[in-house]
Coordinates of C-alpha atoms and ligand atoms in Angstrom, one line a residue:
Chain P
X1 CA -21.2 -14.6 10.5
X2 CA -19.2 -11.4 9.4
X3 CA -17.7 -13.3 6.3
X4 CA -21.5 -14.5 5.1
X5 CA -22.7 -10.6 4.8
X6 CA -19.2 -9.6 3.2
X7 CA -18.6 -12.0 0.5
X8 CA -22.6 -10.9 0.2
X9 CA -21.7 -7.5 -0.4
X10 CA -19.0 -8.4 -3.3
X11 CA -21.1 -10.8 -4.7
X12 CA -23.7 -8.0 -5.2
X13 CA -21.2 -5.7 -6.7
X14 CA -20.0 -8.5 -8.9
X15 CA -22.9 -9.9 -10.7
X16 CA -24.1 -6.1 -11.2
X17 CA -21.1 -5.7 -12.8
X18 CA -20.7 -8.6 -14.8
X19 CA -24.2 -8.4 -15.9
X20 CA -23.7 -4.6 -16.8
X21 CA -20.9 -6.2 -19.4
X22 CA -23.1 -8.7 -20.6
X23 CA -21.1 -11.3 -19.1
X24 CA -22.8 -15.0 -18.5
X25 CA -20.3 -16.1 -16.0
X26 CA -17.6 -15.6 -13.4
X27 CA -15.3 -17.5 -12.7
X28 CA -12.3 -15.6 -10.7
X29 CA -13.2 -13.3 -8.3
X30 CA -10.2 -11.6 -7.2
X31 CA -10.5 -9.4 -4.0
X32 CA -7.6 -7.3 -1.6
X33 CA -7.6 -8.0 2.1
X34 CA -5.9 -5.7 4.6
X35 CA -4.3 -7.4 7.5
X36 CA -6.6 -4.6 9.4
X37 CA -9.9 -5.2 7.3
X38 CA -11.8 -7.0 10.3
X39 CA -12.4 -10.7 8.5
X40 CA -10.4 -13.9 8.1
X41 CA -9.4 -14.7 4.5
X42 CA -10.1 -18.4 5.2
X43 CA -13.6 -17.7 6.8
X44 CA -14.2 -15.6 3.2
X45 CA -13.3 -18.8 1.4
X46 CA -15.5 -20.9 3.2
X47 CA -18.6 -18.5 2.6
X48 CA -17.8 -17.6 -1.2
X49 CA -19.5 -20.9 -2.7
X50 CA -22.1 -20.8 -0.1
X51 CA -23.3 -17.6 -1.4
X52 CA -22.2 -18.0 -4.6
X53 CA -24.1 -21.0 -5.1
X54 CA -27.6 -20.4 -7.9
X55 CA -25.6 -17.3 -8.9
X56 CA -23.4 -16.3 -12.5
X57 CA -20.5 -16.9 -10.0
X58 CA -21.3 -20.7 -8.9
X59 CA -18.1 -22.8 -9.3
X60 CA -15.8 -19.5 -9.8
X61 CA -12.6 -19.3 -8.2
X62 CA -12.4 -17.1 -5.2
X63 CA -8.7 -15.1 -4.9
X64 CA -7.7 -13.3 -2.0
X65 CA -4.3 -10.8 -2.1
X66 CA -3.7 -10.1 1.2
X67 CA -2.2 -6.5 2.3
X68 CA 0.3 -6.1 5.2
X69 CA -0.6 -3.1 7.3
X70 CA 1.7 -0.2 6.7
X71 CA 1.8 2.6 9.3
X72 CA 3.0 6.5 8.8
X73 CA 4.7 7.8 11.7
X74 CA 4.1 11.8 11.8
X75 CA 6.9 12.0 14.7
X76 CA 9.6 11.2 12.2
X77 CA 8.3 11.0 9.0
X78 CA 9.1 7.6 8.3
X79 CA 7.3 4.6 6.9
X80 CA 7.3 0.8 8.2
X81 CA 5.1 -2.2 8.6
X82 CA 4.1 -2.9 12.0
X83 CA 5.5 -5.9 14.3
X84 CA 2.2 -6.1 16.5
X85 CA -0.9 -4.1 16.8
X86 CA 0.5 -1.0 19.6
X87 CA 2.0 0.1 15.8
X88 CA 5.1 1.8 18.1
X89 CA 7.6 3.7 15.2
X90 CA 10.6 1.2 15.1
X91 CA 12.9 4.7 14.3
X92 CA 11.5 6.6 17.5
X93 CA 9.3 4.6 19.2
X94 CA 6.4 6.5 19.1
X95 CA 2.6 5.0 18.8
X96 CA 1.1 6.2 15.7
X97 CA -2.8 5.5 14.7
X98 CA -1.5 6.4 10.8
X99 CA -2.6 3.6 8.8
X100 CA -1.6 3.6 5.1
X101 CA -2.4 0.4 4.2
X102 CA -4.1 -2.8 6.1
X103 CA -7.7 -1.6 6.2
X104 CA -8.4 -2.7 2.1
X105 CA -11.5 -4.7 1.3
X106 CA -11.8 -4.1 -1.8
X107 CA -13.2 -5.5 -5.3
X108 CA -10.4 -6.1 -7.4
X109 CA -11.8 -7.7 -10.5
X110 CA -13.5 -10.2 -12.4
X111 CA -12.7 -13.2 -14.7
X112 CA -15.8 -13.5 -16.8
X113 CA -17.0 -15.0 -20.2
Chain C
X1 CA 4.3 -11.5 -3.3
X2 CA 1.9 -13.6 -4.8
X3 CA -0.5 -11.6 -5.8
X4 CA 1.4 -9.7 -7.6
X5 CA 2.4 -12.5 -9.8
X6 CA -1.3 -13.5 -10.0
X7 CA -1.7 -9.6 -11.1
X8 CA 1.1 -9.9 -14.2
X9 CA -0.6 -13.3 -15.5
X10 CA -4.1 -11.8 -15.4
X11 CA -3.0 -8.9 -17.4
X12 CA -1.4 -10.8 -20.3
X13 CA -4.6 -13.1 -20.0
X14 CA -6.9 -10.3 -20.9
X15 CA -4.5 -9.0 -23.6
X16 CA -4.2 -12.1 -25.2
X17 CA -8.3 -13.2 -24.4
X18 CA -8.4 -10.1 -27.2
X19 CA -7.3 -11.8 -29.8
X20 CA -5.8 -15.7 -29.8
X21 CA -6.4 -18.1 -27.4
X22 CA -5.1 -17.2 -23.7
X23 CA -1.9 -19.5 -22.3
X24 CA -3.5 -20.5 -19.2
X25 CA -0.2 -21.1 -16.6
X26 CA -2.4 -23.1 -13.6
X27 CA -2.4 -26.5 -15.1
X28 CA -5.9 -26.4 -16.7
X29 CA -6.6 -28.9 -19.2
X30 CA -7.7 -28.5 -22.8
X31 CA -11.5 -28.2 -22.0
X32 CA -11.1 -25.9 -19.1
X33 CA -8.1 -23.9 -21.5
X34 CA -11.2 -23.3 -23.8
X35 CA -13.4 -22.2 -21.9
X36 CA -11.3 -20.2 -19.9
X37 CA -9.3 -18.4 -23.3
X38 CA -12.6 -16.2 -23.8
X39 CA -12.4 -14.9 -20.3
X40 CA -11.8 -11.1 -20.2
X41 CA -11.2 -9.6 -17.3
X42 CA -13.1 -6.4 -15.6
X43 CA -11.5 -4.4 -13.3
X44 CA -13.6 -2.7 -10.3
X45 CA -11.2 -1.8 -7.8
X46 CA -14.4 -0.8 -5.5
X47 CA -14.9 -1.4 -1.3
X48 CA -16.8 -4.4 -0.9
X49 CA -18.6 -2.3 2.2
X50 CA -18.7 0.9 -0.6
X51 CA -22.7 1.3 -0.3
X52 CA -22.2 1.0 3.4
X53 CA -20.0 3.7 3.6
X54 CA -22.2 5.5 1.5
X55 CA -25.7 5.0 3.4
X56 CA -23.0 6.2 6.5
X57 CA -22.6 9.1 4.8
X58 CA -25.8 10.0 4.2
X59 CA -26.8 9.1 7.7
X60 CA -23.5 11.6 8.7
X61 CA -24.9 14.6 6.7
X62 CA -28.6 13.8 7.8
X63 CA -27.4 13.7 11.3
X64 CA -25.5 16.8 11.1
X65 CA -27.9 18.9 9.5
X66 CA -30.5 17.8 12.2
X67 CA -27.5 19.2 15.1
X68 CA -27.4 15.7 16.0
X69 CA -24.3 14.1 18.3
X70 CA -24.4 10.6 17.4
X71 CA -22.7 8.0 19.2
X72 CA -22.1 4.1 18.3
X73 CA -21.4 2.0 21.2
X74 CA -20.2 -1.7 20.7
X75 CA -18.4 -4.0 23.3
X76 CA -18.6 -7.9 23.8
X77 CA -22.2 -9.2 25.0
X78 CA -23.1 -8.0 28.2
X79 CA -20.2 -5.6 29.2
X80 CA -23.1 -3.0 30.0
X81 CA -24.1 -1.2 26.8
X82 CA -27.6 -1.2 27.8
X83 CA -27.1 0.0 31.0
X84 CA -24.4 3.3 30.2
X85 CA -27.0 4.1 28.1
X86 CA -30.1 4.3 30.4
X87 CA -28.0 5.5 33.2
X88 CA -26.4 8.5 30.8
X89 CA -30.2 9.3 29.2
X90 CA -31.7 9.3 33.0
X91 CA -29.2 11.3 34.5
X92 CA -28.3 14.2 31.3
X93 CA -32.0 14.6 31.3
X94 CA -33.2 17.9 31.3
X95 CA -29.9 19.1 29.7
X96 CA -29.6 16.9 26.6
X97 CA -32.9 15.1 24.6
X98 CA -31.3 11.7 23.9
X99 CA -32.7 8.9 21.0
X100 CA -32.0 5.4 21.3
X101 CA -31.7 2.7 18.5
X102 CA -30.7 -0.8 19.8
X103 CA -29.7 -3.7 17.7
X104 CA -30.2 -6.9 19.1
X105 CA -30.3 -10.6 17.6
X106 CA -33.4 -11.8 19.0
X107 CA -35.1 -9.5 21.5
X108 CA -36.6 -6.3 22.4
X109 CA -35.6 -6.0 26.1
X110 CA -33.0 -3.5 25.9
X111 CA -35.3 -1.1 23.8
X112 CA -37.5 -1.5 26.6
X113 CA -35.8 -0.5 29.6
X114 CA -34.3 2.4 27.8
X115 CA -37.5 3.5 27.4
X116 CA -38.2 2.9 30.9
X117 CA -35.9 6.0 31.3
X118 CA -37.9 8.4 29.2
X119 CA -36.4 8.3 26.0
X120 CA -37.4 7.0 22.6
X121 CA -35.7 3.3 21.7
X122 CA -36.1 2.3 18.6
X123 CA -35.8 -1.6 18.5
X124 CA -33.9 -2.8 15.3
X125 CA -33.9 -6.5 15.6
X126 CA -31.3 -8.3 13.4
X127 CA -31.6 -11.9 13.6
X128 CA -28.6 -13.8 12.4
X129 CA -26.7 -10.5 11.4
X130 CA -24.1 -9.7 14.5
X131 CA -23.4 -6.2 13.4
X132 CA -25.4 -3.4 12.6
X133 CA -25.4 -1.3 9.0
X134 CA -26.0 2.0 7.9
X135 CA -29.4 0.6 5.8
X136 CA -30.7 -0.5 9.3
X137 CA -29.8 2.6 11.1
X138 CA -31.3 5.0 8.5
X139 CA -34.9 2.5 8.2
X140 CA -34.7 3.2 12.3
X141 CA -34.1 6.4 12.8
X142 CA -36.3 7.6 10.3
X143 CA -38.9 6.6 13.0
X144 CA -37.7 9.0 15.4
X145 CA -38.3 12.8 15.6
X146 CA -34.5 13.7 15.3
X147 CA -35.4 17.4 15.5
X148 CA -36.4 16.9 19.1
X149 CA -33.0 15.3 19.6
X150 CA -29.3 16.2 20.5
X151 CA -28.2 13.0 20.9
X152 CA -28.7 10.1 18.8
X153 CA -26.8 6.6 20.9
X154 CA -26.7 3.5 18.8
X155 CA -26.2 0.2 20.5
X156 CA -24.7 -2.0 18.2
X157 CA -24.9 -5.9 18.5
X158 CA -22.6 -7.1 21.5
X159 CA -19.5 -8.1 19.3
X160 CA -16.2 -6.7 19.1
X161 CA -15.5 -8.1 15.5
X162 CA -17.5 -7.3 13.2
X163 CA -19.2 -3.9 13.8
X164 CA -15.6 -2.7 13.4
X165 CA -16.3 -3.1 9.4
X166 CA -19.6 -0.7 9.4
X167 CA -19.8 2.6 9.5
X168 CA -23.3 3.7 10.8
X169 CA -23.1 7.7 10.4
X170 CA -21.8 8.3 13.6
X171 CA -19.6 10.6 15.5
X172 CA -18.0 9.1 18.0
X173 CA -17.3 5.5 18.2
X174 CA -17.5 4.3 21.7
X175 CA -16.1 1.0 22.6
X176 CA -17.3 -0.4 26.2
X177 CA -15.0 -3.2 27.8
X178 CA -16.0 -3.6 31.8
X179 CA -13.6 -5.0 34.3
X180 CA -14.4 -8.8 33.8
X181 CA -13.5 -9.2 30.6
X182 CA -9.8 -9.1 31.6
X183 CA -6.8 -6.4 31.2
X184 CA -5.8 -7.7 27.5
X185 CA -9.0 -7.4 25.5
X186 CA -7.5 -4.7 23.5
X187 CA -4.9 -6.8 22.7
X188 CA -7.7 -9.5 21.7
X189 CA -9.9 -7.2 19.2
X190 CA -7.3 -4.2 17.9
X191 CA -9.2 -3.8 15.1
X192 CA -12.2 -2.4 17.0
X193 CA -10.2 -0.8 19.2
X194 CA -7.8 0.9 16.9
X195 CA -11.7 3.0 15.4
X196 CA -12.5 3.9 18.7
X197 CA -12.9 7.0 19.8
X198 CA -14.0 7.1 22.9
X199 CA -13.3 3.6 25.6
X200 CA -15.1 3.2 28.4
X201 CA -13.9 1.1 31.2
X202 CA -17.8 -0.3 33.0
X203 CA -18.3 -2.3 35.9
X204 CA -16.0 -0.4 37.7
X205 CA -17.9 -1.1 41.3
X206 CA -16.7 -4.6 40.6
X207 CA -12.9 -4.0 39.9
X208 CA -11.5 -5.4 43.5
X209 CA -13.7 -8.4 43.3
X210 CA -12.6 -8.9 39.9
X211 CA -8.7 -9.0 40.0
X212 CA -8.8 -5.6 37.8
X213 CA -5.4 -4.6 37.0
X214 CA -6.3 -1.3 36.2
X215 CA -2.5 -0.2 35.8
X216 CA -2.3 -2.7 32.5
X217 CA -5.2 -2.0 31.0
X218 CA -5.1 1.3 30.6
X219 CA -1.6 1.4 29.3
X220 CA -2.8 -1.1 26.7
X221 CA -5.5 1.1 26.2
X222 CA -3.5 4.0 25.7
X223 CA -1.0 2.2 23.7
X224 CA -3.5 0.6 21.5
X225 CA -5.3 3.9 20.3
X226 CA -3.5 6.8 21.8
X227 CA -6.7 9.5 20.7
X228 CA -9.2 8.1 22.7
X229 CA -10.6 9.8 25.5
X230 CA -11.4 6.8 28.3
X231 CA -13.3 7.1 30.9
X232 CA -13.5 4.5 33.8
X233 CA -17.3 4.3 35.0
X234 CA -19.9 2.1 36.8
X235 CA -23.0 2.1 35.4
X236 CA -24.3 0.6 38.1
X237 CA -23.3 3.1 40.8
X238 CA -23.3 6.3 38.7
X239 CA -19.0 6.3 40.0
X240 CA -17.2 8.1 37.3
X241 CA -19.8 9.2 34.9
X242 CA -19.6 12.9 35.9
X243 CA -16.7 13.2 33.6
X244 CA -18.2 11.0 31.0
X245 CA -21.2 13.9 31.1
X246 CA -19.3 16.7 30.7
X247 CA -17.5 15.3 27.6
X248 CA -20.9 14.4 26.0
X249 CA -22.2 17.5 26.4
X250 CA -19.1 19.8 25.4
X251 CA -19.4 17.4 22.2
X252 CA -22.9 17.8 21.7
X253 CA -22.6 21.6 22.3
X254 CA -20.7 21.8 19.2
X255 CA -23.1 20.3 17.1
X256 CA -25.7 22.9 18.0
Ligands
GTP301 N1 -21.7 -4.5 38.8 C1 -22.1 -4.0 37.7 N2 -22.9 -4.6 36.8 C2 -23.2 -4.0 35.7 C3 -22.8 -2.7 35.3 N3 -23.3 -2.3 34.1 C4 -24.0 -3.4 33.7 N4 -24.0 -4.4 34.6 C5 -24.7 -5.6 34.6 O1 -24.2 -6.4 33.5 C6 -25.2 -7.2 32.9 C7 -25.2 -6.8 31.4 O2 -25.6 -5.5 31.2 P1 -26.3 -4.9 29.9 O3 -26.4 -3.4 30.1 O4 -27.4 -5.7 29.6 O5 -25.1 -5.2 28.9 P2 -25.1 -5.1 27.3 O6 -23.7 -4.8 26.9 O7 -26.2 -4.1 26.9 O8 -25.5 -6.5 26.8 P3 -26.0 -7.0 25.4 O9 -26.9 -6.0 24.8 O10 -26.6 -8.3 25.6 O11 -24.7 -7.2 24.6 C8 -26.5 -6.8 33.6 O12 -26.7 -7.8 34.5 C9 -26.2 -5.5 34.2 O13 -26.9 -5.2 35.4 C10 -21.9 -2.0 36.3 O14 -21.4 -0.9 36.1 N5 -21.6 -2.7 37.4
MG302 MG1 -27.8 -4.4 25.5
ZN303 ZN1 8.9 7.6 14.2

């Protein structure tokens, strides 16, 4: 599953960075989640204490912000948050593939001691 | 909205983790308080896919400076991916030198009958990962002779969801859907189709048989990623692939 290899990937960046800080355990892991980013917030919570089971981050608390998708339209100039996925300009309905935000999968940060 | 207030607390935690004990907000009791007043809090603010995206960009530049036009193709299982591919390599041959790497789960089938068409297929075989990465792509192609390519064609694991996360170094991501798989599937899977670059319509042969409202799904095509160049094809009968070949090669001939 998607999520499995994902929360992988953070987990990797997270204990390398805790680590670096001398830190001996984590216990929030916060991350940002586009409405765009490809993977299901709950399917991330499900895997996080699968992998982060035997790790500095066993029994930490996974957090998840999520980020509404936010689309540019270069017809008009004008900035708005999409009501389904054609992303059509609500000002001059044109289709735009402008995405400012909604893609984020990103590494927020760490609660550690 | 929540997260923000999340953010606000965390930041007077840290401040206050400093010095005194933190005021914990979420209820925790006095052990857990403990504990939890010497957390400190470090900020990374990195892609959790970063060293993804920058294996892909090696693979980009490595690609590049070997004149290489490199494709990605992903669709759902079976829509064809295997067989664009060996009917493309079979019929450009003699005017492009095509490379093949091929994920699959299990197998090595599809590596070998698009070797059957002359080219060199690379097998890459992931096991219980349904996407491929830029770590796998660069351990396979460094097994073939890219300066006797001009087209390197990926086939990704047959799934539309998450292959849409990874970048692989390409060019041009091509996403496949054949007539079968109904009119809406880029209503089903936008995130893959919103990256795409190119969308080929397979099984075309088949359309009648299949119900195929052609009218609907290109307009949800179209409406659904308004830059990609689509092309309706059989890969079966060779129908439609003309055009598909002279876009390939007018792409490739700007790599050279
Ligand atoms: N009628 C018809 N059948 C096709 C066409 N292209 C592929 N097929 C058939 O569809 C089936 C799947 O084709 P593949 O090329 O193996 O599909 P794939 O996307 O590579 O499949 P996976 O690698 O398993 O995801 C095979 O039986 C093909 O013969 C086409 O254009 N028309
Ligand atoms: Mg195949
Ligand atoms: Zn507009």
């Amino acid at each position: 599953m998607h999520e499995i290899s994902v929360i992988q990937s953070a987990m990797e960046i997270a204990v390398e960075s805790a680590k670096a800080q001398g830190a001996q355990q984590i216990h929030r892991v916060n991350m940002r989640v586009g409405a765009l980013a490809g993977v299901v917030p709950d399917s991330l919570q499900f895997a996080f204490p699968i992998v982060a089971k035997g790790t500095i981050a066993e029994g930490a608390t996974l957090e998840i912000e999520f980020v509404p998708a936010q689309c540019h339209c270069a017809s008009c100039n004008s900035d708005f948050e999409p009501k389904d996925f054609f992303y059509a300009c609500p000002n001059c309905g044109a289709l735009t593939v402008d995405l400012l935000h909604g893609k984020e999968l990103e590494l927020a940060y760490l609660e550690v001691s | 909205m929540g997260g923000e207030m999340q953010k606000s607390k965390g930041r007077v935690q840290r401040s206050e983790a400093r010095g005194q004990r933190a005021d914990i907000g979420d209820g925790a009791d006095t052990i857990g308080q403990r504990a939890e007043a010497e957390q400190r809090r470090i900020v990374i603010n990195q892609g959790v896919l970063s060293k993804n995206d920058q294996l892909a960009q090696g693979n980009r530049a490595l690609f590049r400076s070997k004149h290489l036009l490199t494709l990605n193709i992903v669709s759902s299982p079976g829509s064809g991916k295997t067989a664009f591919i060996e009917r493309t390599l079979t019929d450009v041959k003699g005017r492009l030198r095509g490379g093949v790497v091929v994920g699959d789960l299990a197998t090595d089938n599809d590596a070998q009958r698009i070797a059957r068409s002359g080219a060199p297929a690379i097998q890459i075989t992931t096991g219980d990962t349904c996407h491929l990465d830029a770590e796998m792509v660069a351990e396979a192609t460094a097994k073939l002779d890219l300066d006797a390519l001009d087209v390197l064609i990926i086939e990704n694991v047959g799934n539309l969801v998450c292959p849409s996360s990874y970048d692989l170094g390409e060019d041009l991501r091509i996403v496949l859907l054949s007539v079968t798989e109904g009119e809406d599937k880029p209503l089903k899977y936008p995130t893959m189709f919103k990256t795409a670059d190119v969308v080929i319509v397979n099984k075309m042969d088949i359309a009648g048989a299949a119900g195929f409202d052609r009218e609907t799904a290109l307009s949800n095509i179209h409406r659904m990623v308004p830059r990609a160049a689509v092309f309706e094809v059989s890969a079966r009968t060779g129908q439609g692939m003309a055009a598909w070949y002279s876009f390939l090669e007018q792409r490739a001939a700007g790599r050279m």
